[in-house]
Amino acid sequence: MATLHFDNAFQQGLPGDPDSRNVVREVRGALWSEVMPAPVAAPKLLAHSPEMAAILGFDDVEIASPEFAEVFAGNRLFDGMRPYATNYGGHQFGRWAGQLGDGRAITLGTVAGSDGQDWELQLKGAGRTPYSRHADGRAVLRSSVREFLCSEAMHHLGIPTTRALSLVATGEEVLRDMFYDGHPEMEPGAVVCRVSPSFLRFGHFELPSARGEVDLLRRLVDFTIARHFPELNASSPEHRLGDWFTEICRRTARLVAGWMRVGFVHGVLNTDNMSILGLTIDYGPYGWIDDYDPDFTPNTTDAQGRRYRFDWQPRVAYWNLTQLARALSPLFADVAPLQAGLDAFAETYAEAERVNIAGKLGLAECRDDDRVLMADLQSWMQAAEADMTLVFRTLSDLPMDALAIDAFDDVHYDVGKRIATAGQLQAWLQRYRQRLADDPHDAMARRDRMRAFNPKYILRNWLAQRAIERAQQGDPSGIVELLEVMRHPCDDQPGREDFAGKRPDWARNRAGCSMLSCSS
Ligand code: AMP
Ligand code: MG
């Protein structure tokens, strides 16, 4: 096996829990607890990310070896691994929830990748930790497949995200009540090894702050800046903290704009699921927009309040940043730099939204009127029950001299609504054509830009569900195939048209497709 050199900087640099018993408890004054993964019965590698494996230096023989599956199921360690779970809190659905922590995530260690980046390797579903509260520390196959695939799909869409190295079946079953409605069932278990420069969340900063552990908070902030924001070492000491918060706000704005571009709904944007590095983190009951519906939330746990619906994501991200600002405020003599950071969120998001509009419509720039043009297209998509991804892809490929509405015949989910809104589409296309006449790009350049901006393949819930059901019956090849498709989301992939299709009727109201929950 490749010799990996693990650095344990987090443990060396920050206070740990002196108690090494693996029992559920409140951990104060410490940011991590030593904990061993709990071995599983029969680890079997179902899929891996070739890009991530290459960065970490694993070759095909090593990946296929039993040792690889054992290490990434938590049954053994490579030399130098010192596993630990971290301590964090968070606001869940708008309320302070106190200590949460890595209840089923265990970090194995951090290694330098061949890309020059440090990568933390973390198992999700590898057993109980001091932070497991009432739960079992395990993860089911269906949610592990979803996290594994979506991490990689998001990366290939060019949106910041934690990554995934491997997906290993445990050979054990886990009891889950999928919709919390009193129908628990045994389901196959799995472990994902996810990979990121860091898994630090807003909640890591909120918890010591809420407890008045200001020194601990300060140490964590200093560590985070030194290790993950080295560019800020150039800032003067009195500006560094404010510059850091502003950078978090800007990254978060760009992150959310990325989600809005491709129709991704995170589903549980609690502050414990917000990465301090501005990455997509914690893939749970997420979903993708099929028919355009700004109110869509895939998360049944959120079906009432719809706090985490698609078009509320920017404002929820802002609210989460205000919670982070509040948590950091004991380190600031004056709130002005925190307010400046929040203002930078609004400014960066507005800029990114303009880039989205220009990119999605194939315009060299987004003018004020173009915002209206986009809003009107969205109104039509919603009224027509048109598929967001297919609409923009169809628009990308449309010859501008023949902006015909029949090109859009296949993007609808409801024939009646298609017919009823045909005039609206016709009128919109007319305005779009006029707008394009005033745009400097030629048709070919526009088409290429639009195709690179508007993906053809997204990880639609029904695609993931189909691969999951096959895997549950013992055939993981659908996962590997889906990963392969998602590696090139903007390219035409002849023979794989099925993966770019509309949601089929069977998936409309199906568990795992339109309905998901936090039970995973
Ligand atoms: P999530 O809803 O996945 O963001 O998780 C919220 C909190 O619950 C985090 O502290 C998780 O570590 C914890 N958690 C979720 N599922 C489990 C589980 N099966 N076992 C232990 N802790 C869990
Ligand atoms: Mg979480």
Coordinates of C-alpha atoms and ligand atoms in Angstrom, one line a residue:
M1 CA 0.0 0.0 0.0
A2 CA 1.2 3.5 -0.8
T3 CA 2.9 5.0 2.2
L4 CA 0.7 7.9 3.4
H5 CA 2.2 10.3 5.9
F6 CA -0.5 11.5 8.2
D7 CA -0.3 14.8 9.9
N8 CA -2.3 15.2 13.1
A9 CA -2.2 19.0 13.2
F10 CA -5.7 19.4 14.5
Q11 CA -5.0 17.2 17.5
Q12 CA -1.6 18.7 18.1
G13 CA -2.7 22.3 17.7
L14 CA -6.0 22.2 19.6
P15 CA -7.2 21.0 23.0
G16 CA -8.7 17.5 23.1
D17 CA -11.0 15.7 25.4
P18 CA -8.8 14.1 28.2
D19 CA -11.4 11.4 28.7
S20 CA -10.8 8.6 26.1
R21 CA -13.9 6.5 27.0
N22 CA -16.2 6.2 24.0
V23 CA -19.4 7.1 25.9
V24 CA -21.9 9.7 25.0
R25 CA -21.4 12.9 26.9
E26 CA -21.1 16.7 26.9
V27 CA -17.5 17.6 26.1
R28 CA -16.4 21.0 27.4
G29 CA -13.2 22.9 26.9
A30 CA -12.1 20.6 24.0
L31 CA -12.6 20.4 20.3
W32 CA -12.1 16.7 19.7
S33 CA -12.2 13.3 21.3
E34 CA -10.1 10.3 20.4
V35 CA -12.3 7.5 19.1
M36 CA -11.8 4.2 17.2
P37 CA -14.0 3.2 14.3
A38 CA -16.1 0.2 15.2
P39 CA -15.3 -2.8 13.0
V40 CA -18.0 -4.2 10.6
A41 CA -18.7 -7.7 9.6
A42 CA -17.8 -7.9 5.9
P43 CA -16.4 -4.8 4.2
K44 CA -16.9 -4.8 0.4
L45 CA -15.8 -1.9 -1.8
L46 CA -18.7 -0.8 -4.0
A47 CA -17.3 2.2 -5.7
H48 CA -14.4 4.7 -5.5
S49 CA -13.6 8.0 -7.1
P50 CA -10.7 7.6 -9.6
E51 CA -9.7 11.3 -9.3
M52 CA -9.6 11.3 -5.5
A53 CA -7.8 8.0 -5.4
A54 CA -5.1 9.4 -7.8
I55 CA -4.7 12.5 -5.8
L56 CA -4.1 10.4 -2.6
G57 CA -1.8 8.1 -4.5
F58 CA -3.7 4.8 -4.5
D59 CA -3.2 2.6 -7.6
D60 CA -5.7 0.2 -9.0
V61 CA -4.2 -2.9 -7.4
E62 CA -4.2 -1.2 -4.0
I63 CA -7.8 -0.1 -4.4
A64 CA -8.9 -3.6 -5.2
S65 CA -7.0 -5.1 -2.2
P66 CA -8.9 -6.3 0.8
E67 CA -6.9 -3.9 3.0
F68 CA -8.3 -0.9 1.2
A69 CA -11.9 -2.0 1.9
E70 CA -11.0 -2.8 5.5
V71 CA -9.3 0.5 6.2
F72 CA -12.1 2.5 4.6
A73 CA -14.8 0.5 6.5
G74 CA -13.0 1.2 9.8
N75 CA -11.7 -2.3 10.5
R76 CA -8.0 -1.4 10.5
L77 CA -5.8 1.6 10.3
F78 CA -2.8 2.6 8.2
D79 CA 0.3 3.5 10.2
G80 CA 0.1 7.0 11.5
M81 CA -3.7 7.3 11.6
R82 CA -5.0 8.6 15.0
P83 CA -8.8 8.7 14.6
Y84 CA -10.9 11.3 16.3
A85 CA -14.4 12.9 16.3
T86 CA -14.9 16.7 16.6
N87 CA -17.1 18.8 18.8
Y88 CA -19.6 21.2 17.4
G89 CA -23.0 22.7 17.9
G90 CA -25.5 24.3 15.6
H91 CA -28.8 26.0 14.9
Q92 CA -31.2 23.5 13.5
F93 CA -34.3 24.8 11.8
G94 CA -33.6 28.2 13.3
R95 CA -33.2 27.1 16.9
W96 CA -30.0 26.6 19.0
A97 CA -29.5 22.9 19.4
G98 CA -26.5 22.9 21.7
Q99 CA -23.8 20.2 21.4
L100 CA -24.1 18.0 18.3
G101 CA -20.6 16.9 17.1
D102 CA -19.4 14.1 14.9
G103 CA -22.0 11.6 15.9
R104 CA -21.1 9.2 13.1
A105 CA -18.1 10.8 11.4
I106 CA -14.6 9.8 12.4
T107 CA -11.5 11.4 11.0
L108 CA -8.7 9.0 10.3
G109 CA -6.0 11.6 9.6
T110 CA -4.8 14.2 7.1
V111 CA -2.5 13.6 4.1
A112 CA -0.8 15.7 1.5
G113 CA -2.2 15.0 -1.9
S114 CA -0.3 15.0 -5.2
D115 CA -2.2 18.2 -6.0
G116 CA -0.3 20.0 -3.2
Q117 CA -3.5 20.2 -1.1
D118 CA -3.8 18.7 2.4
W119 CA -6.8 16.3 2.6
E120 CA -8.6 15.1 5.7
L121 CA -9.9 11.6 5.4
Q122 CA -13.1 11.0 7.3
L123 CA -15.3 7.9 7.6
K124 CA -19.1 8.5 7.8
G125 CA -21.1 5.7 9.4
A126 CA -18.1 4.1 11.2
G127 CA -19.8 3.7 14.6
R128 CA -20.6 5.6 17.8
T129 CA -18.6 8.5 19.2
P130 CA -19.0 10.6 22.4
Y131 CA -21.2 12.8 20.2
S132 CA -23.7 10.1 19.0
R133 CA -26.4 11.2 21.4
H134 CA -29.2 8.7 21.0
A135 CA -28.2 7.3 17.6
D136 CA -26.2 4.4 16.4
G137 CA -23.3 6.0 14.6
R138 CA -24.1 4.1 11.4
A139 CA -25.3 5.0 7.9
V140 CA -27.5 3.2 5.5
L141 CA -26.5 2.2 2.0
R142 CA -29.1 4.6 0.3
S143 CA -27.8 7.7 2.0
S144 CA -24.2 6.7 1.6
V145 CA -24.6 6.2 -2.2
R146 CA -26.3 9.6 -2.3
E147 CA -23.4 11.3 -0.4
F148 CA -20.7 9.5 -2.4
L149 CA -22.2 10.3 -5.8
C150 CA -23.3 13.8 -5.1
S151 CA -20.0 14.9 -3.6
E152 CA -18.2 13.9 -6.9
A153 CA -21.0 15.2 -9.1
M154 CA -20.9 18.6 -7.4
H155 CA -17.1 18.7 -7.9
H156 CA -17.4 18.0 -11.6
L157 CA -20.1 20.8 -11.9
G158 CA -17.4 23.2 -10.6
I159 CA -19.2 23.9 -7.3
P160 CA -17.1 23.8 -4.1
T161 CA -17.7 20.6 -2.1
T162 CA -16.3 18.0 0.1
R163 CA -15.2 15.0 -1.9
A164 CA -15.6 11.3 -1.6
L165 CA -12.9 8.6 -1.9
S166 CA -14.8 5.4 -1.4
L167 CA -18.1 3.7 -0.7
V168 CA -17.9 0.4 1.3
A169 CA -20.7 -1.9 2.1
T170 CA -20.5 -3.1 5.7
G171 CA -22.2 -6.5 5.4
E172 CA -24.3 -5.4 8.3
E173 CA -27.9 -4.1 8.6
V174 CA -29.0 -1.0 10.3
L175 CA -32.5 -0.2 11.7
R176 CA -34.1 2.9 10.3
D177 CA -37.5 4.5 10.4
M178 CA -37.2 6.3 7.0
F179 CA -40.0 8.8 7.5
Y180 CA -40.1 8.8 11.3
D181 CA -43.7 7.4 11.1
G182 CA -43.3 4.3 13.2
H183 CA -42.2 1.9 10.4
P184 CA -38.6 1.0 11.2
E185 CA -37.0 -1.5 8.9
M186 CA -33.6 -3.2 8.6
E187 CA -31.5 -1.8 5.8
P188 CA -28.0 -2.6 4.5
G189 CA -25.3 -0.4 6.0
A190 CA -22.3 1.4 4.4
V191 CA -19.4 3.7 5.1
V192 CA -18.3 6.6 2.9
C193 CA -14.8 7.9 3.2
R194 CA -15.2 11.6 2.5
V195 CA -12.3 13.9 1.9
S196 CA -11.9 17.6 2.4
P197 CA -9.2 20.2 3.3
S198 CA -11.3 20.5 6.5
F199 CA -14.8 19.5 7.8
L200 CA -15.0 22.5 10.1
R201 CA -18.5 24.0 10.2
F202 CA -20.0 27.2 11.5
G203 CA -21.2 25.1 14.5
H204 CA -17.6 24.4 15.5
F205 CA -17.3 28.2 16.3
E206 CA -20.8 28.6 17.7
L207 CA -20.4 25.9 20.4
P208 CA -17.4 27.4 22.4
S209 CA -18.9 30.8 21.9
A210 CA -22.3 29.8 23.3
R211 CA -20.5 28.2 26.3
G212 CA -18.4 31.4 26.9
E213 CA -15.2 29.4 26.1
V214 CA -13.7 32.5 24.4
D215 CA -10.1 31.3 24.6
L216 CA -11.0 28.0 23.0
L217 CA -12.9 30.0 20.3
R218 CA -9.8 32.2 19.7
R219 CA -7.5 29.2 19.4
L220 CA -9.8 27.5 16.9
V221 CA -10.0 30.7 14.8
D222 CA -6.3 31.2 14.8
F223 CA -5.7 27.6 13.9
T224 CA -8.3 27.8 11.1
I225 CA -6.8 31.0 9.6
A226 CA -3.2 29.8 9.8
R227 CA -4.0 26.4 8.3
H228 CA -6.8 27.0 5.8
F229 CA -6.6 30.7 4.9
P230 CA -2.8 31.3 4.6
E231 CA -3.4 34.2 2.2
L232 CA -4.7 36.2 5.2
N233 CA -1.3 36.1 6.8
A234 CA -0.6 39.1 4.7
S235 CA -3.4 41.1 6.4
S236 CA -2.4 43.3 9.2
P237 CA -3.2 41.7 12.6
E238 CA -6.0 44.2 13.4
H239 CA -7.7 43.5 10.1
R240 CA -7.1 39.7 9.8
L241 CA -10.2 38.5 11.7
G242 CA -12.5 40.9 9.8
D243 CA -10.9 39.9 6.5
W244 CA -11.4 36.3 7.3
F245 CA -15.1 36.7 8.1
T246 CA -15.6 38.6 4.9
E247 CA -13.9 35.8 3.0
I248 CA -16.2 33.2 4.5
C249 CA -19.2 35.4 3.5
R250 CA -17.9 35.8 0.0
R251 CA -17.2 32.0 -0.4
T252 CA -20.7 31.2 1.0
A253 CA -22.3 33.6 -1.5
R254 CA -20.5 32.0 -4.4
L255 CA -21.4 28.5 -3.1
V256 CA -25.1 29.2 -3.0
A257 CA -25.0 30.9 -6.4
G258 CA -23.5 27.7 -7.7
W259 CA -26.4 25.7 -6.3
M260 CA -28.9 28.1 -7.8
R261 CA -27.2 27.8 -11.2
V262 CA -27.7 24.0 -11.4
G263 CA -30.9 23.6 -9.4
F264 CA -29.5 22.0 -6.2
V265 CA -31.5 22.1 -3.0
H266 CA -29.3 21.2 0.0
G267 CA -32.3 20.3 2.2
V268 CA -30.9 20.9 5.7
L269 CA -29.0 24.1 5.8
N270 CA -28.6 24.1 9.6
T271 CA -25.5 26.0 10.8
D272 CA -23.8 22.6 11.6
N273 CA -24.1 21.8 7.9
M274 CA -22.3 25.0 6.8
S275 CA -18.6 24.6 5.9
I276 CA -16.2 27.3 7.2
L277 CA -14.4 26.8 3.8
G278 CA -17.5 27.5 1.8
L279 CA -18.0 23.9 0.6
T280 CA -21.1 21.9 0.1
I281 CA -21.1 19.6 3.1
D282 CA -23.3 16.9 4.6
Y283 CA -25.3 15.4 1.8
G284 CA -28.6 14.3 3.4
P285 CA -32.1 14.9 2.1
Y286 CA -30.9 17.0 -0.8
G287 CA -32.6 17.2 -4.2
W288 CA -32.4 18.7 -7.6
I289 CA -35.0 20.8 -9.4
D290 CA -36.8 18.8 -12.1
D291 CA -39.9 20.9 -13.0
Y292 CA -39.0 24.5 -12.0
D293 CA -40.5 25.2 -8.6
P294 CA -38.8 27.8 -6.4
D295 CA -40.7 26.4 -3.3
F296 CA -39.4 22.9 -3.8
T297 CA -37.8 21.1 -0.8
P298 CA -37.0 17.5 -1.0
N299 CA -36.9 17.2 2.8
T300 CA -40.1 15.8 4.3
T301 CA -38.8 16.9 7.8
D302 CA -39.1 20.5 6.4
A303 CA -42.3 20.0 4.4
Q304 CA -44.3 22.3 6.7
G305 CA -42.1 25.3 7.2
R306 CA -40.2 24.9 3.9
R307 CA -37.3 26.8 5.5
Y308 CA -34.8 25.1 3.2
R309 CA -36.7 25.5 -0.1
F310 CA -34.8 26.1 -3.3
D311 CA -35.1 29.9 -3.6
W312 CA -34.7 30.6 0.1
Q313 CA -31.2 29.2 0.1
P314 CA -29.5 32.6 -0.3
R315 CA -31.4 34.2 2.6
V316 CA -30.9 31.1 4.8
A317 CA -27.1 31.2 4.1
Y318 CA -27.2 34.9 5.1
W319 CA -29.1 34.0 8.3
N320 CA -26.5 31.3 9.1
L321 CA -23.7 33.8 8.5
T322 CA -25.4 36.2 11.0
Q323 CA -25.3 33.4 13.6
L324 CA -21.6 32.9 12.8
A325 CA -21.0 36.6 13.2
R326 CA -22.7 36.5 16.6
A327 CA -20.6 33.6 17.6
L328 CA -17.4 35.4 16.6
S329 CA -18.4 38.7 18.1
P330 CA -16.5 38.1 21.4
L331 CA -13.3 38.3 19.4
F332 CA -14.2 41.7 17.9
A333 CA -14.0 45.1 19.7
D334 CA -16.6 46.5 17.4
V335 CA -19.2 44.9 15.2
A336 CA -18.4 47.0 12.0
P337 CA -16.1 44.4 10.4
L338 CA -18.7 41.7 11.0
Q339 CA -21.4 43.9 9.4
A340 CA -19.0 44.6 6.5
G341 CA -18.6 40.8 6.0
L342 CA -22.4 40.4 5.9
D343 CA -22.6 43.2 3.4
A344 CA -20.0 41.5 1.3
F345 CA -22.2 38.5 1.2
A346 CA -25.1 40.5 -0.3
E347 CA -22.7 42.2 -2.8
T348 CA -21.0 39.0 -3.8
Y349 CA -24.3 37.1 -4.2
A350 CA -25.7 39.9 -6.4
E351 CA -22.6 39.8 -8.6
A352 CA -22.8 36.0 -8.8
E353 CA -26.4 36.1 -9.6
R354 CA -25.7 38.4 -12.6
V355 CA -23.0 36.0 -13.7
N356 CA -25.6 33.2 -13.5
I357 CA -28.1 35.1 -15.5
A358 CA -25.6 36.0 -18.2
G359 CA -24.2 32.5 -18.3
K360 CA -27.6 30.7 -18.3
L361 CA -28.9 33.0 -21.1
G362 CA -25.7 33.1 -23.0
L363 CA -25.2 36.9 -22.7
A364 CA -21.9 38.7 -22.6
E365 CA -23.1 40.7 -19.6
C366 CA -26.2 40.9 -17.4
R367 CA -28.0 44.2 -17.7
D368 CA -30.7 45.3 -15.3
D369 CA -33.4 44.3 -17.8
D370 CA -32.0 40.9 -18.1
R371 CA -32.9 40.2 -14.5
V372 CA -36.5 40.7 -15.6
L373 CA -36.0 38.5 -18.7
M374 CA -34.7 35.7 -16.4
A375 CA -37.6 36.2 -13.9
D376 CA -40.1 36.0 -16.7
L377 CA -38.5 32.8 -18.0
Q378 CA -38.7 31.4 -14.5
S379 CA -42.4 32.3 -14.2
W380 CA -43.1 30.5 -17.5
M381 CA -41.1 27.4 -16.4
Q382 CA -43.1 27.3 -13.2
A383 CA -46.5 27.8 -14.8
A384 CA -45.6 25.4 -17.6
E385 CA -44.1 22.7 -15.2
A386 CA -41.1 22.7 -17.4
D387 CA -37.8 21.0 -16.5
M388 CA -35.2 23.6 -15.5
T389 CA -32.2 21.7 -16.8
L390 CA -33.8 20.7 -20.0
V391 CA -35.1 24.3 -20.7
F392 CA -31.6 25.8 -20.4
R393 CA -30.0 23.0 -22.4
T394 CA -32.7 23.4 -25.1
L395 CA -32.1 27.1 -25.2
S396 CA -28.4 26.6 -25.5
D397 CA -28.8 24.4 -28.6
L398 CA -31.5 26.5 -30.3
P399 CA -30.7 28.1 -33.7
M400 CA -31.5 31.8 -33.1
D401 CA -33.0 32.4 -36.5
A402 CA -35.6 29.7 -35.7
L403 CA -36.6 30.3 -32.1
A404 CA -39.5 27.8 -32.3
I405 CA -41.5 26.7 -29.3
D406 CA -41.8 23.2 -30.5
A407 CA -38.1 22.7 -29.6
F408 CA -39.5 22.8 -26.0
D409 CA -42.1 20.1 -26.5
D410 CA -40.2 17.5 -24.5
V411 CA -39.4 19.6 -21.4
H412 CA -42.8 19.5 -19.8
Y413 CA -44.4 17.3 -17.2
D414 CA -48.0 18.3 -17.9
V415 CA -49.4 18.6 -21.4
G416 CA -52.3 20.8 -20.4
K417 CA -49.9 23.3 -18.8
R418 CA -47.7 23.2 -21.9
I419 CA -50.6 24.1 -24.1
A420 CA -51.9 26.7 -21.8
T421 CA -48.5 28.5 -21.5
A422 CA -47.4 28.2 -25.2
G423 CA -48.2 31.9 -25.8
Q424 CA -46.2 33.0 -22.8
L425 CA -43.2 31.0 -24.1
Q426 CA -43.6 32.4 -27.7
A427 CA -43.6 36.0 -26.4
W428 CA -40.6 35.3 -24.2
L429 CA -38.6 33.8 -27.0
Q430 CA -39.4 36.9 -29.1
R431 CA -37.9 39.2 -26.4
Y432 CA -35.0 36.9 -26.0
R433 CA -34.3 37.0 -29.8
Q434 CA -34.3 40.8 -29.6
R435 CA -32.0 40.8 -26.7
L436 CA -29.5 38.5 -28.5
A437 CA -29.5 40.8 -31.5
D438 CA -27.9 43.3 -29.1
D439 CA -25.3 40.9 -27.8
P440 CA -21.7 40.8 -29.2
H441 CA -21.3 37.0 -29.2
D442 CA -21.8 35.1 -32.4
A443 CA -24.1 32.0 -32.4
M444 CA -21.3 29.4 -32.1
A445 CA -19.5 31.2 -29.2
R446 CA -22.8 31.6 -27.4
R447 CA -23.7 28.0 -27.8
D448 CA -20.4 26.9 -26.4
R449 CA -20.6 29.2 -23.5
M450 CA -24.1 28.2 -22.7
R451 CA -23.3 24.5 -22.9
A452 CA -20.4 24.9 -20.5
F453 CA -22.6 26.8 -18.0
N454 CA -25.8 24.8 -18.3
P455 CA -25.2 21.1 -17.4
K456 CA -26.9 18.3 -19.4
Y457 CA -26.5 15.7 -16.7
I458 CA -27.3 16.4 -13.0
L459 CA -27.7 13.8 -10.3
R460 CA -31.5 13.7 -10.5
N461 CA -33.0 12.0 -7.5
W462 CA -34.6 9.3 -9.6
L463 CA -31.2 8.4 -11.2
A464 CA -29.6 8.0 -7.7
Q465 CA -32.7 6.0 -6.5
R466 CA -32.4 3.6 -9.5
A467 CA -28.8 3.0 -8.7
I468 CA -29.6 2.5 -5.0
E469 CA -32.3 0.0 -5.6
R470 CA -30.0 -2.0 -7.9
A471 CA -27.2 -1.8 -5.2
Q472 CA -29.6 -3.0 -2.5
Q473 CA -30.2 -6.1 -4.7
G474 CA -26.5 -6.7 -4.8
D475 CA -25.5 -5.0 -8.1
P476 CA -23.4 -1.8 -7.5
S477 CA -22.6 -1.3 -11.2
G478 CA -25.3 1.4 -11.5
I479 CA -23.4 3.5 -9.0
V480 CA -20.2 3.2 -10.9
E481 CA -22.0 4.0 -14.2
L482 CA -23.7 7.0 -12.7
L483 CA -20.5 8.4 -11.4
E484 CA -19.0 8.0 -14.8
V485 CA -21.8 10.0 -16.4
M486 CA -21.5 12.7 -13.7
R487 CA -17.8 13.2 -14.4
H488 CA -18.7 15.1 -17.6
P489 CA -21.9 16.9 -16.8
C490 CA -21.8 19.4 -19.6
D491 CA -20.7 17.1 -22.5
D492 CA -23.0 15.2 -24.8
Q493 CA -22.5 11.6 -24.0
P494 CA -23.9 9.5 -26.9
G495 CA -25.8 6.4 -25.7
R496 CA -26.5 8.0 -22.3
E497 CA -29.4 10.2 -23.3
D498 CA -31.5 8.3 -20.7
F499 CA -29.4 9.9 -17.9
A500 CA -30.3 13.4 -19.2
G501 CA -34.0 12.7 -19.4
K502 CA -37.0 14.1 -17.5
R503 CA -38.0 12.5 -14.2
P504 CA -40.2 9.5 -15.2
D505 CA -43.7 9.3 -13.9
W506 CA -42.9 6.5 -11.4
A507 CA -40.6 8.9 -9.6
R508 CA -43.0 11.8 -9.1
N509 CA -44.1 11.0 -5.6
R510 CA -41.8 8.2 -4.7
A511 CA -39.7 7.9 -1.5
G512 CA -36.1 8.6 -2.3
C513 CA -37.1 10.7 -5.3
S514 CA -39.3 13.6 -4.3
M515 CA -39.5 12.6 -0.6
L516 CA -36.5 12.3 1.6
S517 CA -35.9 12.7 5.2
C518 CA -33.0 13.3 7.6
S519 CA -33.2 9.6 8.6
S520 CA -30.1 8.2 7.0
Ligands
AMP1 P1 -27.3 15.7 10.2 O1 -28.8 15.9 10.2 O2 -26.8 14.6 9.4 O3 -26.6 17.0 9.8 O4 -26.9 15.4 11.7 C1 -27.1 16.2 12.8 C2 -26.4 15.6 14.0 O5 -26.9 14.3 14.2 C3 -24.9 15.5 13.8 O6 -24.3 15.7 15.1 C4 -24.7 14.1 13.4 O7 -23.4 13.6 13.7 C5 -25.8 13.4 14.2 N1 -26.2 12.1 13.6 C6 -27.0 11.9 12.5 N2 -27.2 10.6 12.3 C7 -26.5 9.9 13.2 C8 -26.4 8.5 13.5 N3 -26.9 7.6 12.8 N4 -25.6 8.2 14.6 C9 -25.1 9.2 15.4 N5 -25.2 10.5 15.2 C10 -25.9 10.9 14.1
MG2 MG -24.8 17.3 9.6

